XYZ file of C-alpha atoms in Angstrom:
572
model
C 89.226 63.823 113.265
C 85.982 66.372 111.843
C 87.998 69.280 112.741
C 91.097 67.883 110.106
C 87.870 66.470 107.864
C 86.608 70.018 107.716
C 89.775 71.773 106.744
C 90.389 69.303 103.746
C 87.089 69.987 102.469
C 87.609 73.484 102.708
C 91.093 73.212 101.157
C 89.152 71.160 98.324
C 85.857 73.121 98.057
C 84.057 70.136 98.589
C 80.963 71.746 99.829
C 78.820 68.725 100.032
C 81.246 66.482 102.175
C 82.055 69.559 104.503
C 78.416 69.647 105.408
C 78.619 65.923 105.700
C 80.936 66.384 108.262
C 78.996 69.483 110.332
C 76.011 66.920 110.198
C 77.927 64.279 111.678
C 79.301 66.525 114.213
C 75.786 67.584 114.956
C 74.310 64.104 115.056
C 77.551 62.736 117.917
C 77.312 66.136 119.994
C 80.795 67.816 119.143
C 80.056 70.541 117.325
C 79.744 73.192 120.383
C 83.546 72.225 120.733
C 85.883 74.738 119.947
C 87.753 73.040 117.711
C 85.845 71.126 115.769
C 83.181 74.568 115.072
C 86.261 76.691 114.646
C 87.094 74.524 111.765
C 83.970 74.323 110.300
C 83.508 78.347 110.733
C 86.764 78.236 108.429
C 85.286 75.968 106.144
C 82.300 78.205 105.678
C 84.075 81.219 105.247
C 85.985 79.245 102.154
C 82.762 78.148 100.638
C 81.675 81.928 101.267
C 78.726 80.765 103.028
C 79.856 83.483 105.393
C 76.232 83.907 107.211
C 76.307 80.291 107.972
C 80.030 80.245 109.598
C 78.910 83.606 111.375
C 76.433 81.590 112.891
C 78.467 78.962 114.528
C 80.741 80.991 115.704
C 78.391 83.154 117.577
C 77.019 79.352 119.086
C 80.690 79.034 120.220
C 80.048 78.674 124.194
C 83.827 79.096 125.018
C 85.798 81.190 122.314
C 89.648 81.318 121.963
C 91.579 83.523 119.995
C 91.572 80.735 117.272
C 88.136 80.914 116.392
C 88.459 84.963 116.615
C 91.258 84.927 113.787
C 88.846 81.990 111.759
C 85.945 84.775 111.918
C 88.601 87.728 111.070
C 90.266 85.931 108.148
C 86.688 84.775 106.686
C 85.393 87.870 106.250
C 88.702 89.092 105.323
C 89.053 86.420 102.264
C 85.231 87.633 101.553
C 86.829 91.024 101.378
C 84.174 92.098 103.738
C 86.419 94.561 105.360
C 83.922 96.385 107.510
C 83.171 93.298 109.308
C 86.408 92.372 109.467
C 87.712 94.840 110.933
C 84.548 95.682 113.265
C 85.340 91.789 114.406
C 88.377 92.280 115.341
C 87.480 95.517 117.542
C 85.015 94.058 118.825
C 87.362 90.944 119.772
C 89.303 93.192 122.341
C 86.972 95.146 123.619
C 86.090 91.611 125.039
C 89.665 90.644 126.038
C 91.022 88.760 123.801
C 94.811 89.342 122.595
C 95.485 89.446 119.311
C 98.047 87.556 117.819
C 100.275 87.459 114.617
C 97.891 85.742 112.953
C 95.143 87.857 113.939
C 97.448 90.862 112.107
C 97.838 89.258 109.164
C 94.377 88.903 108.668
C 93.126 91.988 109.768
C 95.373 94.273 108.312
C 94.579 93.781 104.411
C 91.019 94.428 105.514
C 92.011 97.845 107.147
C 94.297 98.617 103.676
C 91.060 97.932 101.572
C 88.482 100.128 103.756
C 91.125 102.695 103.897
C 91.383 103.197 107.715
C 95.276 104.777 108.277
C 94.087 105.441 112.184
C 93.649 101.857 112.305
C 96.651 100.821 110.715
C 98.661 102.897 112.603
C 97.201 101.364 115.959
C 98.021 98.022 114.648
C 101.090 98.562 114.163
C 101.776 100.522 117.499
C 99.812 97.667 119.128
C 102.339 95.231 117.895
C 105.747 97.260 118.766
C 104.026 97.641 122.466
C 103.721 94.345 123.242
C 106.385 92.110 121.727
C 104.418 90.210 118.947
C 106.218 88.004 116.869
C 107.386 89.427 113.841
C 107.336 86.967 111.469
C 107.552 87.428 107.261
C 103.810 87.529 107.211
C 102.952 90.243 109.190
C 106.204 92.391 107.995
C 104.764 91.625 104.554
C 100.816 92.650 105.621
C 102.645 95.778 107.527
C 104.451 96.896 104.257
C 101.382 96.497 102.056
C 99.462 98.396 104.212
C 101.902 101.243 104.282
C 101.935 101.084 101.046
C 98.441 101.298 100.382
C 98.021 104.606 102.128
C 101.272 106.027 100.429
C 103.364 105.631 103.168
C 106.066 104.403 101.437
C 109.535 105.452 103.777
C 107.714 103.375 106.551
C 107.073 100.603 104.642
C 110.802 100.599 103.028
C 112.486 100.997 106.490
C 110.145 97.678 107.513
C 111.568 96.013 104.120
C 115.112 97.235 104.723
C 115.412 96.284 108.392
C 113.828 92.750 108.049
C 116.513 90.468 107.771
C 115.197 87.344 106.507
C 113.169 87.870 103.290
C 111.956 86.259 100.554
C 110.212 86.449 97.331
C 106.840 87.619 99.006
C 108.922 90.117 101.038
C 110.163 91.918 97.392
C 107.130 91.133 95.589
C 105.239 93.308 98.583
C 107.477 96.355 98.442
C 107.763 96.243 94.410
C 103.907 96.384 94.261
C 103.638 99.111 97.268
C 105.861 101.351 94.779
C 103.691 100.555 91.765
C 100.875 101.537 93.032
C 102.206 104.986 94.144
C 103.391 105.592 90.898
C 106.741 105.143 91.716
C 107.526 103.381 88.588
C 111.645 104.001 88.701
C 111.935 102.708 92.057
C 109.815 99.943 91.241
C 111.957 98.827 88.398
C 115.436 99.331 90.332
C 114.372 97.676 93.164
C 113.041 94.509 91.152
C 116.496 94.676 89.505
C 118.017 94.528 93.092
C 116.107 91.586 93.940
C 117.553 89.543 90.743
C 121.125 90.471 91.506
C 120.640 89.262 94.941
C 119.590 85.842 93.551
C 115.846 86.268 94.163
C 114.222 84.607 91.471
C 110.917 86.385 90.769
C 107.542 84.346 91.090
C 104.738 85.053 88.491
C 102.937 87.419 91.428
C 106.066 89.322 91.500
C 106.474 89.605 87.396
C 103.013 90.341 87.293
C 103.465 93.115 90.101
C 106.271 94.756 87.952
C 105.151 94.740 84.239
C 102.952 97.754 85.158
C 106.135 100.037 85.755
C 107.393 99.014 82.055
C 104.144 99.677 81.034
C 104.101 103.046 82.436
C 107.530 103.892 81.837
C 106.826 102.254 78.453
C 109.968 100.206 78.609
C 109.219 97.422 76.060
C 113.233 96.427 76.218
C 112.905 95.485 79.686
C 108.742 94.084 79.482
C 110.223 91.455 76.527
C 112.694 90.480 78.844
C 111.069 89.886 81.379
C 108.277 87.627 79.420
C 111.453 85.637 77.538
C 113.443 85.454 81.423
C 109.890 84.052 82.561
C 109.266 81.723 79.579
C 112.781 80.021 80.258
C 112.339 79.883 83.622
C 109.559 78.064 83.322
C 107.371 80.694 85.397
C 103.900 79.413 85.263
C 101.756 82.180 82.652
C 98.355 81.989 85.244
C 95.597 84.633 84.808
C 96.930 87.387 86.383
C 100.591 86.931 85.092
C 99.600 87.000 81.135
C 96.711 89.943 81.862
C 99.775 91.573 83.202
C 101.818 91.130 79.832
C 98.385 91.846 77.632
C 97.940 95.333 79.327
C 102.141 95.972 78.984
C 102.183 94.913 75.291
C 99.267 97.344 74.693
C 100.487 100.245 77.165
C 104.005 99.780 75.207
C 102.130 100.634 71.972
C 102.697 97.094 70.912
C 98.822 95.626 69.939
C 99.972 92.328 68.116
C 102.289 90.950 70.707
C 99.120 91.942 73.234
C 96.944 90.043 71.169
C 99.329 87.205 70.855
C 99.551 86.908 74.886
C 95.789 86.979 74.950
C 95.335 84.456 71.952
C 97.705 82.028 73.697
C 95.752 82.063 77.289
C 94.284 78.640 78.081
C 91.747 80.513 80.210
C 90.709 83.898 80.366
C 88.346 85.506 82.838
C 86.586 89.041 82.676
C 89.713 90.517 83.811
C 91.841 89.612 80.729
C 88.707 90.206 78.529
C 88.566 94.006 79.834
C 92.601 94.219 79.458
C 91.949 93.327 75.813
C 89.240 95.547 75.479
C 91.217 98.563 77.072
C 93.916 97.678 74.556
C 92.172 98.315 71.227
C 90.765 101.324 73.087
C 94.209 102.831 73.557
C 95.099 102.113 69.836
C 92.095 103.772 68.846
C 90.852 100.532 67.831
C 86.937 100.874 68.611
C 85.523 98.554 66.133
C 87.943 96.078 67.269
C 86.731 96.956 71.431
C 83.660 96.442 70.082
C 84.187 93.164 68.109
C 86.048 91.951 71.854
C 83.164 93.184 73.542
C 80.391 90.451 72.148
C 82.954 88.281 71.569
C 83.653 87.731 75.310
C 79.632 86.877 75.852
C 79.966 84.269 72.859
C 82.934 82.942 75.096
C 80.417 82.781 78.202
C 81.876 85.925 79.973
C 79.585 88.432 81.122
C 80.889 91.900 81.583
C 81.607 94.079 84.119
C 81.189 97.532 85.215
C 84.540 98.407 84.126
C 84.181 96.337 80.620
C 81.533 98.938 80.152
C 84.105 102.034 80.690
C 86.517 100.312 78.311
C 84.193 99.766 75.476
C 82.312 102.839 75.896
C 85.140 105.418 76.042
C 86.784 103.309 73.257
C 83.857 104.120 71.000
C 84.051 107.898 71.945
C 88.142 107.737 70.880
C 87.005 106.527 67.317
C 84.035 108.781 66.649
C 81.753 105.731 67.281
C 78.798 107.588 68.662
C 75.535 105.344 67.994
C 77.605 102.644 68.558
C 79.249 103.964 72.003
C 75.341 105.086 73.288
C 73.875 101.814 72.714
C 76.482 100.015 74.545
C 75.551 102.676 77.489
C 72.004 101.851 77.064
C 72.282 98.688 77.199
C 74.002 98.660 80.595
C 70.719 99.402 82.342
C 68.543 97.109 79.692
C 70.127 94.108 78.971
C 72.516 93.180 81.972
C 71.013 94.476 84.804
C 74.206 97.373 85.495
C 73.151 100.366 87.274
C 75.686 103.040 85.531
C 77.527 105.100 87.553
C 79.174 108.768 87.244
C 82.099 107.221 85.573
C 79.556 105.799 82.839
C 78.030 109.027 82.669
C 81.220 110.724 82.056
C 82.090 108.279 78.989
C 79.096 109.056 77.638
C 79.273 112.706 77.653
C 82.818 112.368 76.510
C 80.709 110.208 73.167
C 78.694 113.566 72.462
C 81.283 115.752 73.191
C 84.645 114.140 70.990
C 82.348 113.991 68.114
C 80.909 117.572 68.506
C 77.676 117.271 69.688
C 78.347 119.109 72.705
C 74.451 120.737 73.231
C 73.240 117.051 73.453
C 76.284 116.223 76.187
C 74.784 118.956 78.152
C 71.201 117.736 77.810
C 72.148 114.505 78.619
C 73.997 115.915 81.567
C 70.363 117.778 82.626
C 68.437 114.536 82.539
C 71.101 112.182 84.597
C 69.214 110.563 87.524
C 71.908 110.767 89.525
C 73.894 113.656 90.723
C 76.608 114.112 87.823
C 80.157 114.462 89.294
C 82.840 116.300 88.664
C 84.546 113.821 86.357
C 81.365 114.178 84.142
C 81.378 118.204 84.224
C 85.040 117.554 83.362
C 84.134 115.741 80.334
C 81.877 118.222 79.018
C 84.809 120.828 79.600
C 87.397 119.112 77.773
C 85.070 118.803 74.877
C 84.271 122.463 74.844
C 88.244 123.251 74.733
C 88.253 121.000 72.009
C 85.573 122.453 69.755
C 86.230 125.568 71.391
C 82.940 126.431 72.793
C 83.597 129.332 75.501
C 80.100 129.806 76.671
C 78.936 126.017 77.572
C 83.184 125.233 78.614
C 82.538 127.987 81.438
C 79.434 126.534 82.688
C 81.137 123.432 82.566
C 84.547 124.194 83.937
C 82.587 126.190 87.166
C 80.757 123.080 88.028
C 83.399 121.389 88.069
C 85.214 123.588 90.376
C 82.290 123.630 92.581
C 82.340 120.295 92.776
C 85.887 119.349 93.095
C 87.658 123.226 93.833
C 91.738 121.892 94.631
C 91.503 120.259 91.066
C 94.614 122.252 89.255
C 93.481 120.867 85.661
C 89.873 122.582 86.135
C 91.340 125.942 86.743
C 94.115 125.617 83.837
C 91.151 124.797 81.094
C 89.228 127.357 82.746
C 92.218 129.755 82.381
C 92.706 129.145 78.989
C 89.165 129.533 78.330
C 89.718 133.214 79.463
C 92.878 133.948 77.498
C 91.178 132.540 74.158
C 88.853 135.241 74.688
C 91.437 137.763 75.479
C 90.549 138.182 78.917
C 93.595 138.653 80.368
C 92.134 140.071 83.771
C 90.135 137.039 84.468
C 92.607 134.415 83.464
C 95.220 136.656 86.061
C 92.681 136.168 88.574
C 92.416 132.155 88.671
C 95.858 132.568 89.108
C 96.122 134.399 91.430
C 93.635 131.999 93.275
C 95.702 128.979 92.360
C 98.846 131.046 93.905
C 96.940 131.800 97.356
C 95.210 128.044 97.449
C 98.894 126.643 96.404
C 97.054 124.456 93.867
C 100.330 123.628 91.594
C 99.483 122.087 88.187
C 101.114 119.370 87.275
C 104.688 119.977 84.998
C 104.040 118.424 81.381
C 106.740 115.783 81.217
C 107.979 112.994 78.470
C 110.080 110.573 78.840
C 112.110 108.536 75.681
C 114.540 105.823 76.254
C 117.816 105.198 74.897
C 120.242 102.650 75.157
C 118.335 101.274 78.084
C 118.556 104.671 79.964
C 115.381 106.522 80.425
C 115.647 110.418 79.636
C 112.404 113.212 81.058
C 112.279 116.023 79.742
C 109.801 119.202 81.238
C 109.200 122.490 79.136
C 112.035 124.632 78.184
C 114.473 121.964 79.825
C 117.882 123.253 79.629
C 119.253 120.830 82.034
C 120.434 117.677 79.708
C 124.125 117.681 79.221
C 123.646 117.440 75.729
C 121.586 119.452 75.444
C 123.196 122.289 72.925
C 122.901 119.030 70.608
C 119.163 118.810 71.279
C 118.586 122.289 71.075
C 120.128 122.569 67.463
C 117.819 119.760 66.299
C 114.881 121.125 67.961
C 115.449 124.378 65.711
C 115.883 122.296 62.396
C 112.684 120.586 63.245
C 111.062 123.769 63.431
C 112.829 125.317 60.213
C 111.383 121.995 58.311
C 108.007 122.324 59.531
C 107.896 126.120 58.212
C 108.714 124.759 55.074
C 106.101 122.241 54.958
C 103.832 125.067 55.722
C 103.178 124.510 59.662
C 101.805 127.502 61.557
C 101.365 127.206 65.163
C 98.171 127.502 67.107
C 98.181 129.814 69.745
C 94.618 130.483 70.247
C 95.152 128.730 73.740
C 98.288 129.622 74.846
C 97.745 132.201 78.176
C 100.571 134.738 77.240
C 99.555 137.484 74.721
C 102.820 138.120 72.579
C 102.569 135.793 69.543
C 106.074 135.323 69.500
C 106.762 134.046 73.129
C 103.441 131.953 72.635
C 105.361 130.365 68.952
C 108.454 130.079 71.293
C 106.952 128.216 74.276
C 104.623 126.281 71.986
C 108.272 125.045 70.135
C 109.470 124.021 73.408
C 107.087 121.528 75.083
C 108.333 118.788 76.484
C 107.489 116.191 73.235
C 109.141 118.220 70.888
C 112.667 118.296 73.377
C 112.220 114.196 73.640
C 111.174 113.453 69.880
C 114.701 115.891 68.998
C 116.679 113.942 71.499
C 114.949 110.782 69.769
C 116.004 112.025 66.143
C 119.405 112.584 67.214
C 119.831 109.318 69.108
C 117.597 106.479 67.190
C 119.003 104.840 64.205
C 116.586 104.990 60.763
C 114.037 102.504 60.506
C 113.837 102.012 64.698
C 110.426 103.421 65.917
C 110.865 106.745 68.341
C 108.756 105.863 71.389
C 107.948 108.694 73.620
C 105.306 108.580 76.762
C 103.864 112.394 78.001
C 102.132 112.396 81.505
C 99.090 114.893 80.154
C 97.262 115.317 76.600
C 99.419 116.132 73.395
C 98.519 119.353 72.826
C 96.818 120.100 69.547
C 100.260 122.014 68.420
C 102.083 119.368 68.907
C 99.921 116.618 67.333
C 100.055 118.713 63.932
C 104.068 119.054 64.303
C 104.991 115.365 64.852
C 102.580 114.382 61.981
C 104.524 116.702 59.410
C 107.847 115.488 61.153
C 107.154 111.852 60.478
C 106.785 112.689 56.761
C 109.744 114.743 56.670
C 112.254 112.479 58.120
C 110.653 109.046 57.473
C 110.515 108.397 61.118
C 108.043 106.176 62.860
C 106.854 108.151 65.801
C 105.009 106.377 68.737
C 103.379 108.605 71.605
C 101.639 107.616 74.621
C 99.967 110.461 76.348
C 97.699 110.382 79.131
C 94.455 109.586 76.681
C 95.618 107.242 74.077
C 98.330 106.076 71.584
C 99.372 107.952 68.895
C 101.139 106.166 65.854
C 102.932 108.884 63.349
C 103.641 107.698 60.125
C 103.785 109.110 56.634
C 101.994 112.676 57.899
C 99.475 111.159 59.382
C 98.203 109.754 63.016
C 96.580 106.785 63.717
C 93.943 108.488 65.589
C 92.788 110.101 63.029
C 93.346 113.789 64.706
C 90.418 112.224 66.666
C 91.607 112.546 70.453
């Protein structure tokens, strides 16, 4: 009867009467049973008291496997990995079996402390000796694959289990969002439907990110209206999950709606907000959110801190972006780390001050990283400061030397000053290292069909069309007075650098765009690296020229084109 008390207490939080309980099970002389401790171990765990359930079980005189899986899925829930997967270690080397449940347990621990080797013996363990394969550990198998990018394994697991459900697609979905693996994401959530899965708000919430990243709003408003009329329950994590797609989909109001219409909100959806406005370039606004969340009796975070901050430094907002990183250390007790340090140098730098980043820089008490040198480099390309950007970009390669995008800035760095020996030889490097850089690509969508274009891409079957738009873009734009540039380009005939500079992989998509997209519908086109400065000047003029709406996500930021001139300001 205490052991069924205890659960319900823990299933109800009800720390007081679960105590209760342990005292009366004190008090009659039951509580070295295995049972009734095991239960209250679990209890304890729940209530996070996770000293007091380690405790009794260590007073456990006889132990079963039972009260090995409570201790394993305690500190498990606790996400204290280390222990939980020390715990269960330690639980064989003294015998014990594991079982399913055990697996289940254990294995999101091993995911989160990033320990493959053990994975892998899990899962060998399990083949060798029969254990029951049931949805839950096929489920905890494929997440764990999935978490170490394993992701054939954990489809053949998906594919060859015959009996799944919602948590079974949900699991694999999520496994390919968080690879990246946005497309197969999307098709495979499609899949699911057809087979007359309905999705659960965990599984909506696991897919919105690939809209977001593929920017598919089509598909994102579907999904929220489907939901809606479904009558899928819009919890925390679901309508974060629609904030950050709104905003990643370059679509601020409907975000704000979503957040506006939250019953609760948590520091989660506070920071998705906040990361919003930062995208739009919104940094007064990220600022506004910021103070407004403590008004609302939310404290931030370390990562609220990155939002605001690096919002700031994308809308020139220096004082304002340097308080907030003072105040990290003086007013809520945050110690900042490299990443804090980076969006601060990236304040200095945006805005010019780029003698100040590197004093800053000098004076960290910390070691600075290579994420911070690599702010201070980007800011030198930018303002085109050749001395401090090779200080910068070498640290950075010290630091982190298989990092392709440190040798590229470096690179061009070296061909700005017409140092075409140097630049030849951090090629050559990159060629003998096989460090590969990573292909600019963007990506439009039409009629439901998305279409990725890479430099001088010649493979689109219409593309004749697109190339004969691409060259009465360019026509246009040297009548409007546009000259290119091509003080960073690493080739040293002007002409091929105006050539390749015309044929980056926005221009292709914003010509397929013009061609394809009716007037008065907004061209929407997402690039996996930083508009180039080239680029930024050309779709500005284009806007103007053709009355076009032009909406581009690059890696940074969102850039709204309208009228001949960019929401950002040309402040990127």
């Amino acid at each position: 009867m205490l052991s069924t008390d205890s659960l319900a207490c823990g299933a109800l939080s009800a720390i007081d009467e679960g105590r209760e309980a342990h005292g009366r099970a004190v008090k009659i002389g039951l509580v070295s049973d295995v049972y009734i401790s095991t239960a209250l171990v679990d209890f304890y765990m729940k209530m996070g008291e996770v000293e007091v359930a380690r405790q009794l079980f260590e007073r456990i005189p006889l132990k079963n496997i039972v009260s090995w899986n409570a201790l394993i899925a305690g500190y498990s829930y606790n996400e204290l990995d280390l222990k939980a997967v020390g715990a269960f270690q330690r639980m064989q080397e003294l015998g014990f079996e594991p079982n399913s449940s055990t697996l289940v347990s254990v294995l999101p621990a091993v995911a989160r402390v990033g320990n493959y080797e053990e994975g892998r013996h899990i899962h060998k363990l399990m083949e060798g000796k029969g254990f029951d394969i049931n949805e839950s550990v096929i489920n905890s198998l494929i997440t764990m694959h999935g978490k170490f990018g394993e992701l054939d394994i954990a489809y053949r697991l998906f594919e060859d289990f015959q009996e799944k459900t919602d948590v079974s697609w949900t699991a694999m979905i999520s496994a390919y969002v968080q690879q990246g693996e946005f497309a197969k994401a999307l098709e495979l959530f499609l899949r699911m439907q057809a087979l007359g899965f309905k999705p659960t708000a965990v599984t909506i919430a696991s897919i919105l990110p690939a809209c977001a990243n593929k920017m598919d709003l089509k598909l994102g408003m579907k999904i929220h209206g489907c939901s809606t009329k479904n009558g899928v329950n819009l919890d925390l994590v679901f309508s974060t999950a629609l904030v950050d797609m709104y905003a990643k989909c370059g679509c601020i109001v409907e975000a704000r709606h979503v957040f506006d219409d939250m019953p609760d909100r948590n520091v989660i959806s506070w920071n998705a907000m906040i990361n919003a406005f930062g995208l739009h370039g919104q940094g007064k606004d990220a600022l506004e959110w910021f103070n407004l969340m403590q008004l609302n009796g939310v404290q931030p975070n370390s990562s609220t801190f990155v939002s605001t901050i690096s919002a700031c430094s994308h809308a020139g907002m220096v004082v304002e972006g340097l308080k907030c990183f003072e105040s990290m250390n003086n007013e809520y007790n945050l110690v900042p780390e490299t990443k804090h340090y980076a969006c601060a140098v990236d304040v200095f730098g945006r805005a010019g001050h780029l003698k100040e980043a590197h004093d800053f820089i000098k004076r960290m008490p910390i070691e600075p990283d290579d994420g911070v040198w690599g702010s201070l480099l980007g800011a030198c390309r930018i303002h085109k400061d050749m001395k401090l950007g090779k200080i910068a970009a070498l640290k950075a390669l010290e630091l982190k030397p298989e990092e392709p995008g440190y040798y590229i800035l470096l690179t061009n760095i070296y061909a700005a000053e017409g140092k075409w020996e140097d630049a030849q030889k951090l090629r050559v490097i990159m060629k003998k290292k096989k460090i590969v850089k990573e292909a600019g690509q963007s990506s439009i969508e039409i009629g439901g069909i998305s279409h990725s274009f890479v430099m001088g891409d010649f493979r689109h079957p219409e593309w004749g069309k697109i190339y004969k738009k691409m060259r009465e873009i360019e026509e246009k734009l040297e009548e409007e007075g546009y000259v290119p540039d091509t003080s960073f380009s690493l080739h040293e005939e002007e002409v091929e650098k105006d050539e390749r500079l015309a044929m980056h992989s926005e221009r292709i998509a914003l010509a397929f765009g013009l061609l394809k997209k009716s007037n008065g519908i907004p061209i929407r086109i997402t690039k996996n690296l930083r508009v180039c400065g080239n680029c930024h000047s050309a779709f500005k003029l284009a806007s103007r020229i053709y009355g076009r709406e032009i909406v581009m996500r690059d890696l940074n930021r969102f850039h709204r084109f309208e009228g001949g001139i960019c929401s950002c300001n040309d402040y990127w």
